[in-house]
mmCIF file of C-alpha atoms in Angstrom:
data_model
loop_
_atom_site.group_PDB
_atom_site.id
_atom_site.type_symbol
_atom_site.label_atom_id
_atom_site.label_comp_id
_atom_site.label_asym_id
_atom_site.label_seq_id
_atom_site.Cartn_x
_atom_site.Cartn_y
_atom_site.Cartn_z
ATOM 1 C CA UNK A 1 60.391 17.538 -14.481
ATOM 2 C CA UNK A 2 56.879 19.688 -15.471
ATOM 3 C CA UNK A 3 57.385 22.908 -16.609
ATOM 4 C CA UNK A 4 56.115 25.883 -15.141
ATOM 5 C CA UNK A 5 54.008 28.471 -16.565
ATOM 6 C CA UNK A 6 54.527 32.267 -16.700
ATOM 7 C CA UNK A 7 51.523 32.757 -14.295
ATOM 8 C CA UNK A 8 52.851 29.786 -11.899
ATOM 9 C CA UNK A 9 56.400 31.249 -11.849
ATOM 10 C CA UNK A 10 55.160 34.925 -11.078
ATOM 11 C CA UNK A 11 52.270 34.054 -8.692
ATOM 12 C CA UNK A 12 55.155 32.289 -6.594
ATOM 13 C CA UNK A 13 56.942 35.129 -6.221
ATOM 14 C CA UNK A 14 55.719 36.900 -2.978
ATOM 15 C CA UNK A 15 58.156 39.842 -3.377
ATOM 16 C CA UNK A 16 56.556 42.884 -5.131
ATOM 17 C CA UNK A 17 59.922 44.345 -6.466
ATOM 18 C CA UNK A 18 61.017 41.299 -7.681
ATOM 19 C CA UNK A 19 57.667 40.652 -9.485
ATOM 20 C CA UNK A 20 57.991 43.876 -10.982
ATOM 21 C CA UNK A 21 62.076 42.825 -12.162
ATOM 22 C CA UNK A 22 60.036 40.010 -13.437
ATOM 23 C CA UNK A 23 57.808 42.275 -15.447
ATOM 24 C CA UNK A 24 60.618 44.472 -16.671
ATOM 25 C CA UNK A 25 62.477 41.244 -18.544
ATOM 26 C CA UNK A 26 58.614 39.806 -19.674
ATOM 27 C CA UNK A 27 58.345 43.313 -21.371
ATOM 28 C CA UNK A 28 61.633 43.675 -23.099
ATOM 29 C CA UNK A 29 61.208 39.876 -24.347
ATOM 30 C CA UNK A 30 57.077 39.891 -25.789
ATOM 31 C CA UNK A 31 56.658 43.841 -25.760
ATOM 32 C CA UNK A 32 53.898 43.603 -23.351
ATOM 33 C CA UNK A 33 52.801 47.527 -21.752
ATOM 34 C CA UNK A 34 55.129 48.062 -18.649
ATOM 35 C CA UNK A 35 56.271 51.477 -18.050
ATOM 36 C CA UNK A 36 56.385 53.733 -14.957
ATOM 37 C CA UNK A 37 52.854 54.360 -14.658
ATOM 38 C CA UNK A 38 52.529 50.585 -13.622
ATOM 39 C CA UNK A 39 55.474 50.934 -11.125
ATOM 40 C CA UNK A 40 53.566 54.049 -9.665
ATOM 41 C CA UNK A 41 50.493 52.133 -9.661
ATOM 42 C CA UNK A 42 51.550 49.249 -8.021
ATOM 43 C CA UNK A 43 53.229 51.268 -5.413
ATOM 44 C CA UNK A 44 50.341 53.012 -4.519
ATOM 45 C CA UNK A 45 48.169 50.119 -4.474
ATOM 46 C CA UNK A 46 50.647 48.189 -2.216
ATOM 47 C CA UNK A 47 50.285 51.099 -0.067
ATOM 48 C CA UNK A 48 46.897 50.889 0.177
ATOM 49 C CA UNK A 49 46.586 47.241 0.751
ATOM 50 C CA UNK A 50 49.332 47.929 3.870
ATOM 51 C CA UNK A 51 46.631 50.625 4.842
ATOM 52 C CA UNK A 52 43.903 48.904 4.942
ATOM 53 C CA UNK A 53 42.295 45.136 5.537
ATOM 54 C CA UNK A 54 40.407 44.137 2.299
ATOM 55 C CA UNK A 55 40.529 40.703 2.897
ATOM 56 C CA UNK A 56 41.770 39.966 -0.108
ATOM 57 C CA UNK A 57 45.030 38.235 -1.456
ATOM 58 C CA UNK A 58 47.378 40.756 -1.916
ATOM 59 C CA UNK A 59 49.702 38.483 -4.394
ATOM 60 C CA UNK A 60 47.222 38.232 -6.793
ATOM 61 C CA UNK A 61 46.595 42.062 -6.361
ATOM 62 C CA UNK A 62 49.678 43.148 -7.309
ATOM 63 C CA UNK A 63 50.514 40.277 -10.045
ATOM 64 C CA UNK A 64 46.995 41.830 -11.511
ATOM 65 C CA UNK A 65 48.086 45.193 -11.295
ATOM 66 C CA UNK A 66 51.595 44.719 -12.945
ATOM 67 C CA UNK A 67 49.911 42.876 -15.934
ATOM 68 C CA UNK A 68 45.933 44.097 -15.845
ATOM 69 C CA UNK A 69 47.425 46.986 -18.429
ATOM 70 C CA UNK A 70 49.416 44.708 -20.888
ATOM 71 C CA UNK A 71 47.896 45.226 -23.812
ATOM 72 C CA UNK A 72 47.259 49.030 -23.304
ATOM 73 C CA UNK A 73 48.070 51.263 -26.353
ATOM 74 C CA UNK A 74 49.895 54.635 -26.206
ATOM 75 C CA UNK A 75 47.664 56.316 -28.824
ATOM 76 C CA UNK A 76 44.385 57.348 -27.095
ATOM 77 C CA UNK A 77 42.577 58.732 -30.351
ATOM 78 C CA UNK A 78 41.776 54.926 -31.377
ATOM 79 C CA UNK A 79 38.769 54.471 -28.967
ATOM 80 C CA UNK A 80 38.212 51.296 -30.330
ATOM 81 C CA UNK A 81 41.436 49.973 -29.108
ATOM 82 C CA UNK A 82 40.937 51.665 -25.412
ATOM 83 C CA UNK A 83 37.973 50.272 -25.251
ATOM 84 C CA UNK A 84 39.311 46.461 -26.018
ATOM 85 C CA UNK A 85 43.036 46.241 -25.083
ATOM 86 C CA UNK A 86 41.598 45.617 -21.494
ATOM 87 C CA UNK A 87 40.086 42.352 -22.621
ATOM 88 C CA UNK A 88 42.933 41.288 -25.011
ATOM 89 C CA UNK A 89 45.081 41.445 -21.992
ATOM 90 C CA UNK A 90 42.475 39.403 -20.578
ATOM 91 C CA UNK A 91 42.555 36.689 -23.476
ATOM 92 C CA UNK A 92 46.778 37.041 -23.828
ATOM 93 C CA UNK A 93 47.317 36.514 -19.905
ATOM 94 C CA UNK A 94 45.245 32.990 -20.410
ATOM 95 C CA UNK A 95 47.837 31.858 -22.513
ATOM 96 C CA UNK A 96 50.189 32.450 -20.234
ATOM 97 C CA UNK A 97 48.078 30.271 -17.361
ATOM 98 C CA UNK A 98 46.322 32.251 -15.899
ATOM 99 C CA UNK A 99 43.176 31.077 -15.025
ATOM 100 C CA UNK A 100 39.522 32.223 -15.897
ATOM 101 C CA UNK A 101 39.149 34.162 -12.502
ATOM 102 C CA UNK A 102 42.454 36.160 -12.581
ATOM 103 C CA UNK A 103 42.079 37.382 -16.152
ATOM 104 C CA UNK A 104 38.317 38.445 -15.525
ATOM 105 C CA UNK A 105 39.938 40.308 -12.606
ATOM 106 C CA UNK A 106 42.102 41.934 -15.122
ATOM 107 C CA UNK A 107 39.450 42.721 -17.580
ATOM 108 C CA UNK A 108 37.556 44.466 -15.194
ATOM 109 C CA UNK A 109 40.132 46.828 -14.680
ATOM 110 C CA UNK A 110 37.891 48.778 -16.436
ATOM 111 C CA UNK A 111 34.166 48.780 -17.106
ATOM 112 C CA UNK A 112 34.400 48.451 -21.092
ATOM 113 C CA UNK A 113 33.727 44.969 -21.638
ATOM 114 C CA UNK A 114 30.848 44.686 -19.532
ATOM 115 C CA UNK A 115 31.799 42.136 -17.622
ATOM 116 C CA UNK A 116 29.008 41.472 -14.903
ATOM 117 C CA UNK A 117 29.220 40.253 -11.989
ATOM 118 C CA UNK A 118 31.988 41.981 -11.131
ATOM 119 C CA UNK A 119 34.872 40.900 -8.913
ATOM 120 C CA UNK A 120 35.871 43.238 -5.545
ATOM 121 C CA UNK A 121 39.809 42.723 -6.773
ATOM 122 C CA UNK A 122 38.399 44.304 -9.676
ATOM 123 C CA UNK A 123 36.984 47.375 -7.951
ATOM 124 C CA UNK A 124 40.297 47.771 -6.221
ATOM 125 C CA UNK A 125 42.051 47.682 -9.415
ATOM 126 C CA UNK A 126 39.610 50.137 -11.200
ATOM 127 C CA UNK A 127 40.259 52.720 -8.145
ATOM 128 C CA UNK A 128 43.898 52.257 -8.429
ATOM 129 C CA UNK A 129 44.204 52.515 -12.161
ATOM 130 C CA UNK A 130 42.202 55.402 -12.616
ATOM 131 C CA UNK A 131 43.036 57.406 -9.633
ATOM 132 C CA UNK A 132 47.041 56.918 -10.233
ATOM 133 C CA UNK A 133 46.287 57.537 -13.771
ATOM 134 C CA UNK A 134 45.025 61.151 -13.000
ATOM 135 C CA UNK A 135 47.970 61.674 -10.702
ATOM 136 C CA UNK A 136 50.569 60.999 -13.174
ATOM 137 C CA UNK A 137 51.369 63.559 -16.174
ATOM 138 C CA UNK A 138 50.715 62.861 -19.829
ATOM 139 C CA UNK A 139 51.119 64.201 -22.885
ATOM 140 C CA UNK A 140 47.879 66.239 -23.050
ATOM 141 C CA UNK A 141 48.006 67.226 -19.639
ATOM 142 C CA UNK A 142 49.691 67.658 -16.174
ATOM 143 C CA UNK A 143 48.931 65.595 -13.666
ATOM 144 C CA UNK A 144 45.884 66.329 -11.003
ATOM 145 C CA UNK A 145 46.226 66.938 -7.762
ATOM 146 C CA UNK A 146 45.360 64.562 -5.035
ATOM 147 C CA UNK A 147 42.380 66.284 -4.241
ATOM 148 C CA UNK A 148 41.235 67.312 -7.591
ATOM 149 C CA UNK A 149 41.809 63.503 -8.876
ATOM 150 C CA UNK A 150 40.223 62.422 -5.792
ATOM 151 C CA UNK A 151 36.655 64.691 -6.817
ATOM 152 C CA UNK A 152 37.066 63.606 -10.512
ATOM 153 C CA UNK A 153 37.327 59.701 -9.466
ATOM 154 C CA UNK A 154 34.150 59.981 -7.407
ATOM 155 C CA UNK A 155 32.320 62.487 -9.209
ATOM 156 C CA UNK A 156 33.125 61.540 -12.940
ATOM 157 C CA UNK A 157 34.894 58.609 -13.703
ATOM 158 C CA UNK A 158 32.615 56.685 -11.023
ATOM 159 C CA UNK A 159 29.454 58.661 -11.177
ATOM 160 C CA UNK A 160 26.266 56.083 -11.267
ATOM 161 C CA UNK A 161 29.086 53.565 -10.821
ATOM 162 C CA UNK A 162 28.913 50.953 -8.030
ATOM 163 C CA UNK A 163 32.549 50.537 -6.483
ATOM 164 C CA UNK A 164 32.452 48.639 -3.785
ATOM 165 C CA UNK A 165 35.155 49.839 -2.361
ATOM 166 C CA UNK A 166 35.727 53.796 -3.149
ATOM 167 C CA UNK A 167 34.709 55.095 0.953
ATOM 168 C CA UNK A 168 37.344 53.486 1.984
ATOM 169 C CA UNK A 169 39.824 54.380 -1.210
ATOM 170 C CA UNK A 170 39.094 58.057 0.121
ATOM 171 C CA UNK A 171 39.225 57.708 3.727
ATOM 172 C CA UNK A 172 42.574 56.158 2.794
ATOM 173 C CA UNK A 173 43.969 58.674 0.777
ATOM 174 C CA UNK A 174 42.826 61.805 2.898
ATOM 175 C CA UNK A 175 44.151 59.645 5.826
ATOM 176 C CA UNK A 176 47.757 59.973 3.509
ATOM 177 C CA UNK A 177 47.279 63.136 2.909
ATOM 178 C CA UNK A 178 46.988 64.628 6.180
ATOM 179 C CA UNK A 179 50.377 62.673 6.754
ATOM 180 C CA UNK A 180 53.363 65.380 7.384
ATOM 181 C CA UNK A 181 56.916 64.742 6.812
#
């Protein structure tokens, strides 16, 4: 019998929760980056695929979401390693069979490496990342507020950016806003 690779194995689960239980065990066994901020993160991008048609294969969404971040660092003074751990994760996840496609997807998670042309999972992944990144609280800082992360995203993070998909990030999350419980 063949054996399967990490990527086969965890692209056949179709169950986000149990991908992430999947990620949880991958973490404590190869120390990859999994913490909450990729739980939130993948929540709010399976809520936004729910919310919206992309077109796009929501499996591989959310198997790039969960592992995009991998090889993120917790200490943001080394700029050199922000700027790279993006691609490492990019170069690790191939040896875990990923193919070429996926792991570009995952390098584009943000624009450091200069990866051209880029891929729309990609742009979905960059919203998602950076958006649930302002929303959360670190070290430095409290977390935004939907709206002010929201302005920031457009305004800053994206400004002279091309994200193919950022009208309909905001329609969607002023559409969730205006939701009352």
């Amino acid at each position: 019998m063949e054996s399967q690779t990490f990527a086969e194995y965890i692209l056949a689960e179709k169950n986000w929760i149990k991908k992430m239980e999947i990620m949880y065990y991958l973490k404590k066994r190869v120390n990859i980056f999994f913490d909450k901020s990729v739980v939130f993160k993948t929540e709010l991008l399976k809520l936004f695929l729910d919310n919206t048609n992309l077109g796009l294969d929501q499996n591989k969404l959310i198997t790039a979401c969960l592992l995009c971040n991998c090889k993120k660092i917790d200490n943001f003074t080394d700029m050199e390693k922000v700027r790279n751990y993006a691609l490492e994760g990019a170069r690790y996840l191939l040896t875990l069979g990923f193919d070429e496609k996926f792991c570009k997807i995952c390098e584009q998670v943000n624009r450091y490496s200069g990866s051209e042309p880029r891929y729309p999972e990609a742009d979905v992944l960059e919203l998602i990342d950076q958006f649930g990144g302002m929303l959360l609280d670190r070290p430095e800082r409290i977390g935004f507020k939907v709206d002010e992360a929201l302005v920031l995203l457009e305004f800053r993070n994206l400004k002279g950016k091309n994200n193919r998909y950022l009208e309909v990030f905001k329609d969607f999350v002023n559409r969730m806003e205006a939701i009352k419980i």
